[in-house]
Amino acid sequence: MKYISTRGNTPAKNFTEILLGGLAPDGGLYLPEQYPQVTRAELDMWRGLSYADLAYAVLSKFATDIPAADLKAIIAKTYTTAVYSNGRADSDFSQITPLRTLEPGVHILELSNGPTLAFKDMAMQLLGNLFEYALAKQHDELNILGATSGDTGSAAEYAMRGKRGIRVFMLSPHGKMSSFQRAQMYSLQDPNIFNIAINGMFDDAQDMVKAVSNDHAFKEKYKIGTVNSINWARVSAQVVYYFKGYFAATKSNDEQIAFSVPSGNFGNICAGHIARMMGLPIGQLILATNENDVLDEFFRTGVYRPRGTKHTYETSSPSMDISKASNFERFVFDLVGRDGARVREFWSRVDAGSSSGNAASDIAAFDIKGTDYWDALPKFGFASGKSTHQDRLKTIRKVWEDHGVMIDTHTADGIRVGLLQRRPSLPLVCLETALPAKFAETIQEALGREPERPAAMAGIEKLPQRCVVMDADVKKLKAYIAANAPQ
Ligand SMILES: *Cc1c(COP(=O)(O)O)cnc(C)c1O
């Protein structure tokens, strides 16, 4: 399997060649040259597999240049009960992603039983093991630099902690994360994990990461890499649980189902799109946004209009407070018939909007209404909707009162929009993206009580914390990396 860029100007590469990198050299994102197809016979065979065996079946179609025995071992080490058993006490951890039925035809796929209680662990844990494997083979090292507003950074740290050849430098906005999120990250004592709290907002931290990454000499010298959601291996690992969720919610491979997916960077739902392109019978992919509804607007109107950071609201589902969905380009590439030139044209407008400040970014970046692309959109199966703070509170309350299940704020957005947008004939699987323990304040507001917390996380706020505070100064960041990543 070879990988090509959404902007059409990069030679095709292997899975392991794109594993440690980020964007393609032409600024695009990598995708398989063609999506591997899953036959009906394969679906029938896969239905009974354990999560690890299913993950091997799916991922061996993507990672064709990793020897089978090696890939199997990496997957076996990743998808075990030992890694995915930190979630709800009443979950069936043996399933890795247990399906919880709320009522006939309405389910939650539990993806948050990993070490940081969010779905990002599903892919990130695999990435940690893949990176360690690839670096050992190449006798190389990697310094991962990232910015987080909470979930991504902690998932990355728990995936990379103690891994040979890897260090993590993770920037977070000082004082902007919940005390639980802070405790999760800053309490890690592994010597290869470096937490850096930036005096500023998430976007300041993100800009620092970009500045360091744009310094190619520094990047090369210090072997700087990233683990953001555009990483292809992450997306491919997420494809697996769409298959697992489908098998868990259906009795035969003749059935179609709907997935509803709380969306920010379009990474999670992009994996659903790929599963569908591979032949999984997904009737509907329902995209749920919060008040930052750029993606909902696109699917309703054909206009893609990133708002710029000043017009991106802070909401109670903060992991979806995103203006520019970094994985969206992958879907648009398929939508425009894999025409790299068209993608380049669209994104030259998107990028122009961002660099000239917020006023300019309010101008429609691109608009497909009235084009063949708009006519082609329905065949991809998307529906969309947005959920507000009040919707979120109501949904958390309703699911708690009707079913005795406590859900987090992002999952609530997905359930809310999923129930409104689903075709009633389709069973609905709502992807759980985090556990409520991570968002105590809003749970308190919705239910008047503290969220349930897995036993393993009791009192983590009291553990000693390890982090340095830094001004939003790129020079200081580079000096810190140079001092802690000796050459
Ligand atoms: C990352 C995240 C999302 C958004 O997922 P994308 O892949 O960025 O669309 C939603 N909810 C939670 C809890 C997350 O951590």
XYZ file of C-alpha atoms and ligand atoms in Angstrom:
502
model
C 0.000 0.000 0.000
C 1.372 3.387 -1.044
C 0.373 6.782 0.301
C -0.165 9.941 -1.687
C -0.706 13.563 -0.693
C -4.042 15.364 -0.876
C -2.248 18.152 -2.741
C -0.990 15.842 -5.438
C 2.641 16.927 -5.511
C 4.463 14.335 -3.397
C 5.838 10.987 -4.592
C 4.037 7.942 -3.197
C 5.433 6.578 0.065
C 5.165 3.492 2.273
C 3.389 3.307 5.630
C 6.624 3.332 7.648
C 7.996 6.227 5.584
C 5.099 8.460 6.624
C 4.763 7.027 10.131
C 7.012 9.498 11.953
C 6.285 12.534 9.803
C 3.440 15.037 9.703
C 2.326 16.916 6.632
C 3.505 15.845 3.198
C 6.233 18.130 1.737
C 3.622 19.815 -0.516
C 1.557 20.774 2.555
C -1.049 18.068 2.040
C -2.065 15.071 4.114
C -1.307 11.474 3.292
C -3.983 9.015 2.194
C -3.821 5.541 0.686
C -3.480 5.576 -3.080
C -6.655 3.505 -3.077
C -8.747 2.414 -0.135
C -8.358 -1.304 0.471
C -11.675 -3.032 -0.095
C -13.195 -5.423 2.417
C -15.129 -8.247 0.823
C -18.340 -9.703 2.160
C -16.447 -12.928 2.964
C -13.927 -10.938 5.008
C -16.683 -9.123 6.895
C -18.225 -12.488 7.751
C -14.861 -13.725 8.993
C -14.072 -10.561 10.936
C -17.377 -10.481 12.788
C -16.237 -12.939 15.433
C -12.727 -11.601 15.974
C -11.337 -10.149 19.179
C -10.404 -6.476 19.070
C -6.690 -7.251 18.621
C -7.315 -9.756 15.835
C -9.686 -7.361 14.099
C -7.131 -4.569 14.442
C -4.582 -6.813 12.774
C -7.006 -7.684 9.973
C -7.692 -3.996 9.274
C -4.228 -2.546 9.859
C -2.400 -5.203 7.855
C -4.199 -3.731 4.831
C -2.593 -0.358 5.559
C 0.810 -1.169 7.062
C 1.853 -3.515 4.298
C 5.573 -2.816 4.736
C 5.716 -3.996 8.382
C 6.394 -7.752 8.600
C 3.251 -9.590 9.687
C 4.766 -11.055 12.859
C 6.034 -7.634 13.972
C 2.705 -5.919 13.318
C 0.877 -8.671 15.166
C 3.153 -8.314 18.185
C 2.763 -4.520 18.265
C -1.018 -4.819 18.084
C -1.170 -7.594 20.687
C 0.821 -5.446 23.085
C -1.457 -2.448 22.445
C -5.002 -3.751 22.516
C -5.059 -5.615 25.804
C -7.238 -5.463 28.856
C -4.218 -4.207 30.778
C -4.172 -0.981 28.733
C -7.911 -0.398 28.296
C -9.285 -1.067 31.766
C -9.128 2.335 33.430
C -12.698 3.303 32.646
C -16.095 2.596 34.157
C -16.251 -0.111 36.792
C -19.230 -1.748 35.063
C -17.644 -1.986 31.596
C -16.745 -5.263 29.924
C -13.059 -4.479 29.478
C -12.463 -7.749 27.650
C -14.168 -6.113 24.650
C -11.664 -3.202 24.606
C -14.496 -1.083 23.096
C -17.654 -2.366 24.806
C -21.031 -1.429 23.332
C -23.507 -0.037 25.848
C -27.147 -0.192 24.761
C -29.287 2.701 26.005
C -32.484 1.467 24.368
C -33.212 -0.797 21.403
C -31.370 0.668 18.412
C -29.457 3.304 20.361
C -25.970 2.482 21.624
C -22.824 4.063 22.960
C -19.504 2.636 21.802
C -17.162 3.005 24.774
C -13.831 4.274 23.539
C -12.643 5.907 26.749
C -11.405 3.062 28.894
C -7.748 3.763 28.104
C -5.246 5.406 30.454
C -6.403 9.009 29.874
C -10.141 8.328 29.672
C -10.584 9.651 26.131
C -10.902 7.965 22.762
C -7.545 9.347 21.682
C -5.901 6.525 23.652
C -7.325 4.040 21.132
C -4.937 5.255 18.440
C -2.222 6.928 20.468
C -1.280 3.774 22.382
C -0.698 2.039 19.071
C 1.339 4.987 17.858
C 3.629 4.775 20.891
C 4.428 1.150 20.136
C 4.775 1.748 16.382
C 7.137 4.680 16.964
C 9.319 2.734 19.396
C 9.489 -0.142 16.905
C 10.360 2.063 13.933
C 12.946 4.113 15.821
C 14.694 1.010 17.145
C 14.925 -0.340 13.591
C 16.395 2.915 12.307
C 18.661 3.385 15.374
C 17.122 6.807 15.633
C 15.519 9.091 18.184
C 12.514 11.395 18.126
C 11.607 14.446 20.159
C 7.873 14.930 19.984
C 6.783 18.526 20.283
C 3.122 19.334 20.716
C 0.586 21.774 22.097
C -2.515 20.632 23.898
C -5.615 22.030 25.485
C -5.935 18.776 27.420
C -6.866 15.520 25.764
C -4.325 15.129 22.972
C -1.337 15.970 25.107
C -2.187 13.609 27.899
C -2.982 10.801 25.452
C 0.396 11.385 23.770
C 2.278 11.415 27.055
C 0.660 8.213 28.313
C 1.420 6.573 24.969
C 5.079 7.633 24.884
C 6.051 7.488 28.563
C 9.037 5.244 29.125
C 9.438 4.519 25.396
C 13.008 4.120 24.216
C 14.284 6.741 21.810
C 11.368 9.113 22.381
C 10.988 12.301 24.386
C 7.812 14.374 24.625
C 7.811 18.156 25.000
C 4.201 19.119 25.560
C 3.025 22.715 25.768
C -0.221 23.551 27.516
C -1.897 26.867 28.360
C -0.972 27.723 31.960
C -4.020 27.616 34.215
C -6.484 26.875 31.388
C -6.978 23.136 31.863
C -9.139 21.480 34.474
C -7.354 20.424 37.659
C -7.977 16.824 36.672
C -6.375 17.292 33.257
C -3.423 19.087 34.850
C -2.969 16.314 37.375
C -3.132 13.666 34.664
C -0.306 15.229 32.685
C 1.858 16.948 35.242
C 1.950 14.019 37.669
C 3.880 11.879 35.182
C 7.387 11.401 36.545
C 8.890 9.619 33.555
C 12.180 11.272 32.639
C 11.264 11.318 28.908
C 8.167 13.482 29.495
C 8.502 17.287 29.664
C 5.458 19.380 30.534
C 5.699 23.059 29.663
C 2.941 25.407 30.849
C 2.809 28.475 28.633
C 1.745 31.888 29.908
C -0.910 32.318 27.246
C -3.725 30.582 25.442
C -3.710 27.290 23.585
C -3.181 29.115 20.303
C -0.045 30.811 21.621
C 1.315 27.385 22.486
C 0.300 26.082 19.074
C 2.047 29.025 17.368
C 5.257 28.241 19.269
C 5.140 24.657 18.056
C 4.633 25.874 14.499
C 7.516 28.330 14.790
C 9.881 25.596 15.969
C 8.678 23.236 13.252
C 9.247 25.913 10.608
C 12.882 26.255 11.665
C 14.057 23.391 9.497
C 17.667 23.427 10.731
C 16.568 23.194 14.357
C 13.938 20.625 13.534
C 16.497 18.420 11.821
C 19.204 18.838 14.429
C 16.899 17.982 17.313
C 14.819 15.402 15.438
C 11.554 17.184 16.172
C 8.323 15.385 15.310
C 4.645 15.656 16.161
C 1.766 13.368 17.012
C -1.137 15.548 15.986
C -4.333 14.202 14.572
C -3.193 14.357 10.951
C -0.846 11.433 11.571
C -2.001 8.723 9.213
C -1.312 5.847 11.599
C -3.635 7.472 14.135
C -6.444 7.749 11.625
C -5.960 4.165 10.467
C -6.042 2.852 14.050
C -9.381 4.624 14.492
C -10.846 2.826 11.497
C -10.775 -0.405 13.528
C -13.408 0.541 16.082
C -15.936 1.446 13.395
C -15.758 -2.187 12.305
C -15.927 -3.367 15.919
C -18.885 -1.079 16.662
C -20.685 -2.237 13.537
C -20.308 -5.914 14.453
C -21.389 -5.261 18.049
C -24.557 -3.387 17.030
C -25.728 -5.721 14.243
C -26.506 -9.391 13.770
C -25.551 -9.721 10.114
C -23.474 -7.936 7.515
C -26.615 -7.121 5.523
C -27.571 -4.422 7.996
C -26.731 -0.751 7.700
C -26.122 1.454 10.704
C -25.517 5.089 11.597
C -22.581 6.420 13.603
C -22.706 9.742 15.357
C -19.357 11.344 16.039
C -18.483 14.401 18.167
C -16.095 16.278 15.905
C -13.313 18.805 16.256
C -10.389 18.158 13.943
C -12.405 15.717 11.825
C -9.976 12.920 12.736
C -12.412 10.542 14.358
C -15.131 10.875 11.737
C -12.529 10.761 8.938
C -11.780 7.217 10.103
C -15.510 6.475 9.773
C -15.480 7.839 6.244
C -12.556 5.555 5.419
C -14.253 2.507 6.974
C -17.255 3.275 4.787
C -15.095 3.671 1.673
C -13.587 0.260 2.462
C -17.052 -1.240 2.275
C -18.351 -1.248 5.859
C -22.157 -0.857 5.575
C -22.464 2.559 7.186
C -25.735 4.212 6.145
C -25.075 7.512 7.877
C -22.099 9.312 9.359
C -23.521 11.976 11.625
C -21.138 14.776 12.450
C -21.811 16.680 15.671
C -20.210 20.026 16.473
C -20.561 22.269 19.487
C -21.097 26.025 19.178
C -18.027 26.096 16.906
C -20.040 24.861 13.966
C -17.729 25.341 10.978
C -18.128 21.725 9.863
C -21.887 21.621 10.405
C -22.143 24.740 8.277
C -20.194 23.059 5.486
C -22.374 19.972 5.378
C -25.554 22.056 5.493
C -24.578 24.809 3.081
C -21.458 23.840 1.132
C -19.538 26.796 2.556
C -16.325 26.090 4.443
C -15.599 29.134 6.550
C -13.034 28.735 9.332
C -13.572 31.530 11.810
C -10.094 32.319 13.116
C -9.113 31.980 16.738
C -10.816 35.167 17.938
C -14.138 33.841 16.740
C -13.690 30.371 18.175
C -15.656 30.122 21.400
C -14.583 28.448 24.606
C -17.314 25.914 25.276
C -18.111 23.169 27.737
C -17.006 20.583 25.177
C -13.549 22.131 24.868
C -11.873 19.403 22.820
C -14.107 20.455 19.929
C -13.290 24.171 20.164
C -11.589 24.149 16.814
C -11.850 26.486 13.870
C -9.777 24.722 11.250
C -10.364 20.991 11.229
C -6.982 19.633 10.248
C -8.229 16.317 8.824
C -11.069 17.814 6.796
C -8.796 18.115 3.770
C -8.680 14.322 3.581
C -12.421 14.131 3.042
C -12.442 17.034 0.597
C -9.788 15.229 -1.478
C -12.214 12.323 -1.904
C -15.165 14.660 -2.455
C -13.434 16.412 -5.367
C -12.594 13.098 -7.015
C -9.022 13.081 -5.640
C -8.090 16.137 -7.656
C -4.982 17.492 -5.887
C -5.040 20.712 -7.906
C -8.563 21.476 -6.685
C -7.520 20.837 -3.078
C -4.536 23.175 -3.524
C -6.857 25.849 -4.857
C -9.315 25.475 -1.965
C -6.610 25.516 0.680
C -4.778 28.456 -0.797
C -7.954 30.350 0.079
C -8.218 28.796 3.535
C -4.588 29.618 4.304
C -4.909 33.165 2.980
C -7.815 33.694 5.358
C -5.805 32.711 8.378
C -2.637 34.672 7.769
C -4.348 37.999 7.199
C -6.100 38.139 10.552
C -9.563 37.463 11.757
C -11.550 39.808 9.593
C -10.289 38.125 6.443
C -10.861 34.676 7.833
C -14.571 35.437 8.045
C -14.668 35.524 4.257
C -15.906 32.245 2.827
C -12.793 30.191 2.249
C -14.530 28.069 -0.328
C -18.043 27.287 -1.384
C -19.084 24.163 -3.267
C -22.783 25.020 -3.518
C -23.968 24.756 -7.104
C -20.997 22.655 -8.208
C -20.734 18.967 -9.078
C -19.089 18.490 -5.691
C -22.246 19.587 -3.930
C -24.231 17.092 -6.006
C -21.712 14.374 -5.094
C -21.849 15.089 -1.350
C -24.941 12.984 -0.489
C -23.309 9.817 -1.730
C -20.783 10.047 1.119
C -23.518 9.548 3.698
C -22.907 12.539 5.940
C -25.461 14.299 8.088
C -24.612 17.000 10.607
C -25.868 19.159 13.412
C -24.718 21.384 16.222
C -25.247 21.239 19.956
C -25.113 24.106 22.438
C -24.341 24.297 26.143
C -28.049 24.011 26.984
C -28.479 21.016 24.640
C -25.464 19.413 26.272
C -26.800 19.873 29.803
C -30.225 18.549 28.785
C -28.736 15.490 27.096
C -26.454 14.662 30.042
C -29.483 14.944 32.341
C -31.762 12.897 30.118
C -29.307 10.031 29.588
C -28.641 9.968 33.337
C -32.321 10.032 34.299
C -33.572 7.608 31.644
C -30.688 5.158 31.567
C -28.546 5.722 34.666
C -25.544 6.363 32.432
C -23.331 9.373 33.032
C -21.843 10.798 29.832
C -19.307 13.511 29.202
C -19.996 16.784 27.439
C -18.582 15.830 24.025
C -20.369 12.500 23.929
C -23.519 14.434 24.833
C -23.121 16.574 21.727
C -22.855 13.397 19.664
C -25.920 11.796 21.209
C -27.955 14.969 20.892
C -27.184 15.455 17.204
C -27.278 11.719 16.472
C -30.818 11.346 17.798
C -31.997 14.358 15.800
C -30.312 13.447 12.517
C -30.536 9.673 12.345
C -32.750 7.933 9.868
C -35.106 6.045 12.198
C -34.620 2.808 10.273
C -30.920 2.712 11.190
C -29.500 1.531 14.506
C -27.459 4.391 15.969
C -24.017 3.965 17.482
C -22.815 7.086 19.300
C -19.069 7.221 19.745
C -18.057 8.020 23.307
C -15.099 10.360 23.186
C -14.324 10.846 26.886
C -15.510 9.956 30.362
C -17.395 12.515 32.457
C -14.643 12.487 35.109
C -12.635 14.766 32.829
C -15.263 17.512 32.791
C -16.488 17.718 36.372
C -17.666 21.322 36.287
C -20.276 20.805 33.586
C -21.412 17.486 35.048
C -21.932 19.311 38.346
C -23.965 21.954 36.507
C -26.072 19.349 34.697
C -26.638 16.841 37.470
C -25.800 18.642 40.697
C -23.267 15.986 41.575
C -19.697 15.072 40.939
C -18.964 12.736 38.030
C -18.055 9.141 38.660
C -14.336 8.642 38.646
C -12.555 5.366 37.883
C -10.883 3.971 40.996
C -7.429 4.193 39.412
C -7.788 7.989 39.225
C -8.899 8.631 42.789
C -7.026 11.564 44.270
C -4.611 12.105 41.387
C -4.758 15.854 42.047
C -2.771 15.207 45.234
C 0.154 13.567 43.455
C 3.336 15.630 43.073
C 3.390 17.521 39.765
C 6.292 18.134 37.397
C 6.154 21.008 34.931
C 7.973 24.192 33.991
C 6.195 27.498 33.372
C 7.404 29.490 30.377
C 6.502 32.711 28.579
C 5.244 32.368 25.017
C 8.780 32.876 23.718
C 10.088 30.630 20.955
C 13.738 31.305 21.889
C 13.167 30.041 25.411
C 11.428 26.952 24.102
C 14.297 26.134 21.762
C 16.821 26.596 24.557
C 14.797 24.283 26.787
C 14.631 21.583 24.125
C 18.372 21.936 23.398
C 19.164 21.550 27.078
C 16.982 18.487 27.560
C 17.489 16.681 24.269
C 21.286 16.496 24.132
C 22.819 15.679 20.768
C -10.244 15.046 20.338
C -11.620 15.001 20.906
C -12.757 15.209 20.112
C -12.681 15.580 18.644
O -12.167 14.558 17.859
P -11.584 14.898 16.393
O -10.888 13.657 15.976
O -10.634 16.034 16.596
O -12.719 15.262 15.538
C -13.999 15.088 20.696
N -14.125 14.791 22.004
C -13.060 14.578 22.801
C -13.268 14.273 24.235
C -11.766 14.674 22.288
O -10.713 14.491 23.082
